Coordinates of C-alpha atoms and ligand atoms in Angstrom, one line a residue:
M1 CA 68.9 36.7 94.5
V2 CA 68.8 33.1 93.2
K3 CA 66.6 34.6 90.1
A4 CA 69.0 37.3 89.3
A5 CA 72.2 35.0 88.8
H6 CA 70.5 32.9 86.4
S7 CA 69.1 35.5 84.2
S8 CA 72.7 36.7 83.5
I9 CA 73.6 33.6 82.2
D10 CA 72.7 33.5 78.2
P11 CA 70.1 31.1 77.6
K12 CA 71.7 29.4 74.5
N13 CA 75.1 29.4 76.1
N14 CA 74.0 27.5 79.4
T15 CA 71.7 24.7 77.1
Q16 CA 75.6 24.5 75.1
V17 CA 77.3 23.6 78.1
A18 CA 74.8 21.4 79.6
R19 CA 74.4 19.7 76.5
Q20 CA 78.5 19.2 75.7
D21 CA 78.2 18.2 79.8
Y22 CA 76.1 15.9 79.0
Y23 CA 78.2 14.7 75.8
D24 CA 80.9 13.7 77.6
K25 CA 79.5 12.4 80.2
I26 CA 77.7 9.7 78.0
S27 CA 80.4 9.1 75.9
K28 CA 82.0 6.9 78.8
F29 CA 79.5 4.5 78.1
G30 CA 79.9 4.9 74.3
L31 CA 77.0 6.6 73.2
T32 CA 76.6 9.6 71.3
P33 CA 74.1 11.7 70.7
A34 CA 72.8 10.6 66.6
W35 CA 71.8 14.3 66.5
E36 CA 73.8 16.4 66.2
R37 CA 75.7 13.6 63.6
L38 CA 72.4 13.4 61.6
R39 CA 72.7 15.6 58.3
E40 CA 76.3 14.1 57.7
L41 CA 75.0 10.3 57.9
I42 CA 71.7 11.0 55.9
G43 CA 72.7 13.3 53.0
T44 CA 70.1 13.9 50.8
E45 CA 71.2 12.9 47.8
P46 CA 74.8 10.7 47.1
K47 CA 78.2 12.5 48.0
S48 CA 81.0 10.9 46.9
Q49 CA 85.0 11.9 47.9
C50 CA 85.7 9.6 44.6
V51 CA 86.9 12.5 42.0
P52 CA 86.8 12.3 38.2
A53 CA 89.5 11.3 36.5
I54 CA 91.7 9.6 34.2
W55 CA 95.1 7.4 34.0
K56 CA 96.2 7.4 29.8
F57 CA 97.4 4.7 28.7
K58 CA 100.5 5.7 26.5
S59 CA 101.8 7.9 29.6
I60 CA 101.8 5.4 32.4
K61 CA 102.5 2.6 30.5
A62 CA 106.6 2.6 30.6
M63 CA 106.0 2.7 33.9
V64 CA 103.8 -0.6 34.2
L65 CA 106.5 -2.0 32.0
E66 CA 109.6 -0.6 34.9
A67 CA 107.8 -2.2 37.3
A68 CA 109.3 -5.4 36.0
E69 CA 112.5 -4.5 36.5
L70 CA 111.8 -4.2 40.3
I71 CA 110.0 -7.6 41.2
S72 CA 109.3 -10.6 39.7
A73 CA 105.9 -11.3 39.9
E74 CA 106.7 -14.1 41.7
E75 CA 108.2 -12.3 44.7
A76 CA 105.0 -9.7 44.3
E77 CA 102.6 -12.2 44.0
R78 CA 100.5 -10.5 42.0
R79 CA 102.2 -7.3 40.0
V80 CA 99.7 -5.0 40.1
L81 CA 100.1 -1.0 39.8
L82 CA 96.9 0.0 41.5
L83 CA 94.8 2.9 39.9
E84 CA 93.8 5.4 42.5
N85 CA 91.1 7.8 43.1
P86 CA 92.8 11.1 43.6
G87 CA 90.1 12.1 46.0
L88 CA 90.3 9.4 48.2
P89 CA 94.7 8.9 48.4
G90 CA 96.2 6.4 50.0
K91 CA 92.8 4.2 50.2
S92 CA 93.7 1.5 47.3
R93 CA 90.4 2.5 45.9
I94 CA 88.8 3.2 43.1
T95 CA 85.8 3.8 44.0
Q96 CA 84.8 3.3 47.3
T97 CA 84.0 -0.6 46.6
L98 CA 85.8 -0.9 43.8
L99 CA 90.0 -2.0 43.9
A100 CA 91.6 -1.3 40.3
G101 CA 95.0 -2.3 39.0
L102 CA 97.0 -3.0 35.6
Q103 CA 98.9 -6.8 36.3
L104 CA 101.6 -7.6 34.7
I105 CA 103.6 -10.7 33.4
M106 CA 106.8 -10.6 31.7
P107 CA 107.5 -14.0 29.3
G108 CA 107.9 -17.6 31.0
E109 CA 106.3 -15.6 34.7
T110 CA 103.6 -16.9 36.0
A111 CA 101.3 -15.8 39.4
T112 CA 100.8 -18.2 41.6
G113 CA 97.2 -20.0 42.6
H114 CA 95.9 -18.7 45.6
R115 CA 91.4 -18.4 45.5
H116 CA 89.6 -15.5 48.3
T117 CA 86.8 -14.4 48.9
A118 CA 87.0 -11.2 46.4
S119 CA 85.7 -11.5 43.2
A120 CA 88.4 -10.5 40.4
I121 CA 87.5 -10.0 36.6
R122 CA 90.5 -9.5 34.1
F123 CA 90.3 -7.3 31.7
I124 CA 92.7 -7.7 28.4
V125 CA 95.0 -4.1 27.4
D126 CA 97.8 -4.9 25.4
G127 CA 99.1 -7.8 24.7
D128 CA 98.3 -11.4 23.1
G129 CA 98.6 -15.0 24.6
A130 CA 98.9 -14.8 28.5
Y131 CA 96.7 -17.6 30.3
T132 CA 94.9 -17.9 33.6
T133 CA 93.8 -20.8 34.7
V134 CA 90.4 -20.7 36.7
E135 CA 89.0 -24.0 37.8
G136 CA 90.4 -26.2 35.8
E137 CA 90.0 -24.2 32.7
R138 CA 93.2 -22.4 31.3
T139 CA 92.7 -20.0 28.7
C140 CA 94.4 -17.9 26.0
M141 CA 93.8 -14.1 26.8
S142 CA 92.9 -11.2 24.2
S143 CA 92.6 -7.8 23.8
G144 CA 89.3 -7.2 24.8
D145 CA 88.8 -10.6 26.4
F146 CA 86.2 -10.1 30.0
V147 CA 87.7 -12.8 32.5
L148 CA 85.6 -14.2 35.4
T149 CA 87.9 -15.2 38.6
P150 CA 84.9 -15.7 40.5
N151 CA 84.8 -15.0 44.3
W152 CA 86.5 -18.6 46.1
T153 CA 87.7 -20.3 42.6
R154 CA 90.7 -21.0 42.7
H155 CA 92.9 -19.1 39.8
D156 CA 96.8 -18.9 38.7
H157 CA 98.3 -16.9 35.6
G158 CA 100.9 -16.9 33.5
N159 CA 103.1 -15.3 30.3
T160 CA 104.3 -18.0 27.3
T161 CA 104.4 -15.7 24.8
D162 CA 107.9 -13.8 24.4
R163 CA 106.2 -10.4 24.7
P164 CA 104.8 -9.2 28.2
M165 CA 101.1 -8.3 28.5
I166 CA 99.0 -6.1 30.9
W167 CA 95.0 -5.8 31.5
L168 CA 92.9 -4.1 34.5
D169 CA 92.4 -6.3 37.6
V170 CA 89.0 -4.7 39.0
L171 CA 88.6 -6.7 42.6
D172 CA 85.8 -5.8 45.2
V173 CA 87.9 -5.8 47.5
P174 CA 86.3 -2.6 49.5
M175 CA 83.1 -3.6 49.7
I176 CA 84.4 -7.7 51.0
N177 CA 86.9 -5.7 53.2
Y178 CA 84.1 -3.0 54.4
F179 CA 82.1 -6.5 55.2
E180 CA 85.2 -8.0 57.5
T181 CA 84.9 -10.8 55.4
M182 CA 87.9 -11.3 53.4
F183 CA 89.6 -14.9 53.2
C184 CA 92.6 -16.4 51.1
E185 CA 94.4 -19.6 50.0
H186 CA 97.5 -20.5 48.5
L187 CA 97.3 -23.8 46.7
D188 CA 99.8 -26.7 47.9
R189 CA 101.0 -26.4 44.2
Q190 CA 102.3 -23.1 42.5
T191 CA 100.3 -23.5 39.3
Q192 CA 96.7 -25.8 38.9
P193 CA 96.2 -29.3 37.3
V194 CA 94.5 -28.2 34.1
I195 CA 91.9 -30.4 33.0
L196 CA 89.0 -28.6 30.7
Q197 CA 90.3 -27.8 26.9
D198 CA 90.2 -23.5 26.3
G199 CA 86.7 -22.5 25.8
D200 CA 84.8 -25.5 27.2
S201 CA 82.6 -23.1 29.8
L202 CA 82.3 -20.2 27.1
A203 CA 80.8 -23.7 25.0
F204 CA 79.3 -25.6 28.1
F205 CA 77.3 -21.7 29.1
G206 CA 77.3 -19.4 26.4
S207 CA 75.7 -21.0 24.0
G208 CA 71.8 -21.1 24.2
V209 CA 72.4 -24.6 25.8
L210 CA 73.6 -25.9 29.8
P211 CA 75.5 -29.7 30.6
D212 CA 72.6 -31.2 31.3
R213 CA 72.2 -31.4 35.5
A214 CA 74.6 -27.6 35.5
P215 CA 73.7 -25.9 38.5
G216 CA 70.7 -24.0 38.5
T217 CA 70.9 -20.5 39.4
P218 CA 74.3 -20.2 40.4
N219 CA 75.1 -16.8 42.3
H220 CA 77.6 -16.4 39.8
S221 CA 77.9 -17.3 35.4
S222 CA 80.4 -19.9 34.9
I223 CA 82.0 -18.6 31.8
I224 CA 85.3 -18.3 32.8
N225 CA 86.2 -16.0 29.6
Y226 CA 84.2 -14.1 27.7
T227 CA 86.2 -13.4 24.5
Y228 CA 86.4 -10.1 22.6
A229 CA 86.4 -12.3 19.4
H230 CA 83.0 -13.6 20.5
T231 CA 81.3 -10.3 22.1
R232 CA 82.7 -7.5 19.6
P233 CA 80.5 -9.2 16.5
I234 CA 77.1 -8.6 19.2
L235 CA 77.7 -4.8 19.1
N236 CA 78.0 -4.5 15.2
R237 CA 74.8 -6.4 14.8
L238 CA 73.2 -4.5 18.2
Q239 CA 73.9 -1.2 15.6
Q240 CA 72.5 -2.5 12.3
A241 CA 69.1 -3.4 14.9
G242 CA 69.1 0.2 15.6
R243 CA 69.3 -1.2 19.5
V244 CA 71.7 2.5 19.7
D245 CA 70.0 3.5 23.5
K246 CA 70.9 7.7 23.2
R247 CA 73.0 7.4 26.1
H248 CA 75.3 4.4 26.3
G249 CA 75.7 3.2 22.1
A250 CA 74.9 -0.1 21.6
R251 CA 75.6 -1.7 24.2
L252 CA 75.1 -5.5 26.2
R253 CA 75.6 -6.6 29.4
Y254 CA 77.9 -9.7 30.4
A255 CA 75.3 -12.4 31.8
N256 CA 75.6 -14.6 33.8
P257 CA 73.8 -17.6 31.2
A258 CA 71.5 -19.7 34.0
T259 CA 70.0 -16.9 35.0
G260 CA 69.8 -14.0 33.5
G261 CA 71.7 -12.0 35.8
W262 CA 74.9 -9.9 36.4
A263 CA 77.3 -12.3 35.9
M264 CA 78.9 -12.4 39.1
P265 CA 76.8 -10.9 42.1
T266 CA 78.6 -8.0 44.0
M267 CA 80.9 -6.1 40.2
G268 CA 78.9 -5.8 36.8
A269 CA 80.4 -4.9 33.5
Q270 CA 79.2 -3.4 30.0
L271 CA 80.3 -3.2 26.3
A272 CA 79.2 -0.2 24.6
L273 CA 80.1 0.3 20.7
L274 CA 79.5 4.5 20.3
P275 CA 78.5 5.2 16.4
A276 CA 80.4 7.0 14.7
G277 CA 79.8 10.8 14.9
F278 CA 77.7 9.9 18.5
K279 CA 76.7 12.3 21.1
G280 CA 75.3 11.2 24.1
E281 CA 72.8 12.1 26.2
S282 CA 74.0 13.1 29.8
Y283 CA 73.5 10.9 32.2
R284 CA 74.0 9.6 36.4
A285 CA 73.2 6.7 38.8
T286 CA 74.6 6.2 41.9
D287 CA 77.2 3.7 40.9
G288 CA 80.7 4.5 40.3
T289 CA 82.3 3.3 36.7
I290 CA 85.3 2.9 35.7
F291 CA 85.9 2.5 31.5
V292 CA 88.1 1.2 29.7
C293 CA 88.5 2.7 26.2
V294 CA 88.8 -0.5 23.9
E295 CA 89.2 0.6 20.3
G296 CA 88.9 4.0 18.9
Q297 CA 88.7 7.3 20.3
G298 CA 86.2 10.3 21.7
L299 CA 85.7 12.8 24.7
T300 CA 83.3 12.1 28.2
Q301 CA 82.2 14.7 30.1
I302 CA 82.2 14.2 33.8
G303 CA 80.6 16.8 35.6
D304 CA 81.8 20.4 34.2
T305 CA 85.5 18.4 32.7
N306 CA 86.1 17.2 29.4
F307 CA 87.9 14.0 29.3
E308 CA 89.5 12.9 26.3
W309 CA 90.5 9.3 25.7
S310 CA 91.3 7.1 23.5
R311 CA 92.5 3.2 22.8
G312 CA 94.0 1.7 26.7
D313 CA 93.1 4.7 28.1
I314 CA 90.9 4.5 31.8
F315 CA 88.7 6.9 33.0
V316 CA 86.3 6.5 35.9
A317 CA 82.6 9.1 37.0
P318 CA 81.8 9.4 40.1
P319 CA 78.3 7.9 41.9
W320 CA 75.3 10.3 40.9
Q321 CA 77.8 12.6 38.5
H322 CA 76.4 13.4 35.4
Y323 CA 78.0 12.3 32.2
G324 CA 77.6 11.7 28.5
H325 CA 80.4 10.5 25.8
T326 CA 81.0 11.7 22.5
T327 CA 82.6 10.6 19.8
D328 CA 84.0 11.2 16.0
N329 CA 84.6 7.7 14.9
E330 CA 83.1 4.4 16.1
S331 CA 84.2 4.2 18.9
V332 CA 83.7 0.3 22.5
L333 CA 84.4 2.1 25.7
F334 CA 84.0 -2.0 28.6
S335 CA 82.8 -0.4 31.8
I336 CA 81.9 -1.8 35.0
S337 CA 81.0 -0.9 38.7
D338 CA 79.0 -1.9 41.9
R339 CA 75.9 -2.0 39.7
P340 CA 74.6 -5.5 41.2
A341 CA 75.4 -4.9 44.7
Q342 CA 73.4 -2.6 44.7
E343 CA 70.9 -3.6 43.1
A344 CA 70.5 -6.1 44.7
L345 CA 70.1 -3.8 48.3
G346 CA 68.4 -1.8 46.5
I347 CA 70.0 1.1 46.5
W348 CA 70.3 0.8 43.0
R349 CA 69.4 4.6 40.9
E350 CA 69.5 6.5 37.2
I351 CA 68.8 9.4 36.1
T352 CA 68.0 9.4 32.1
Ligands
LIG401 FE1 93.3 -12.8 43.2

């Protein structure tokens, strides 16, 4: 009789019921079966929720300026419109690891001093003459300048000109919050004392020399502002020397001069000249990359979609998606990603 009763039950269904009973039982003890999630956890290649996207500066500039009518820089602390990836809505990020936003500072305004464990860069998109002070050096910023505020460095901003200024902020905030290691501290004063001359750090650390007794192997660059006036002519020299990559053009990497490594440990930035008539070969890598058009105009195919860009436009290529640049006229693209962090962890890959 017992044998007959068992044979009438679907063994497959019986197994599933038994497994579910087991899963329910062990869940009360904080346990869950890995075998039910392995394919989701360990895929055969990267799959990103991040999608290709572009922000056309001409279309959004007026909205960035409109923010000044609604909130002061002082009240906002940082008046920034975040560039949210359409594949990651509500997550305050442009890729899974990076936050990007357009910061507006109006004439006469200051953005008060603080420091945090997140590292930040500014890339100047529109305007000239506002300043950022970092660890005692007040640097006057112009279009195309690449400005660092590394992890735990004191920084404040101000605009003593008569025109608004807009720059791109990129921070490793999602990465730092993933590790749950965010600290932030406000300075006692609204702006920090200026104890260095504008350009001191570029002269001290970016000229093939180092001050005597300079720190041996700092994990970030000591240069505050890699000015466009300094780096742009180097692109021409690279091109004239024939150092034009078939995928990336004549490209330089913003380096930590003390080590030759990336300027910061979590974010790596580059500047590329795409010659007139450039037809870049397709490329992909595991670092989702943010691009800014500094000069010219062109088109980038990301996956199956073409994105046309011109000066001030910002676009993003997700991790492991093919992209290739095409230009009619000479153009310059700035780019930034989490590649240094991936390299440090030994997980960065590219396919050329
Ligand atoms: Fe900050």
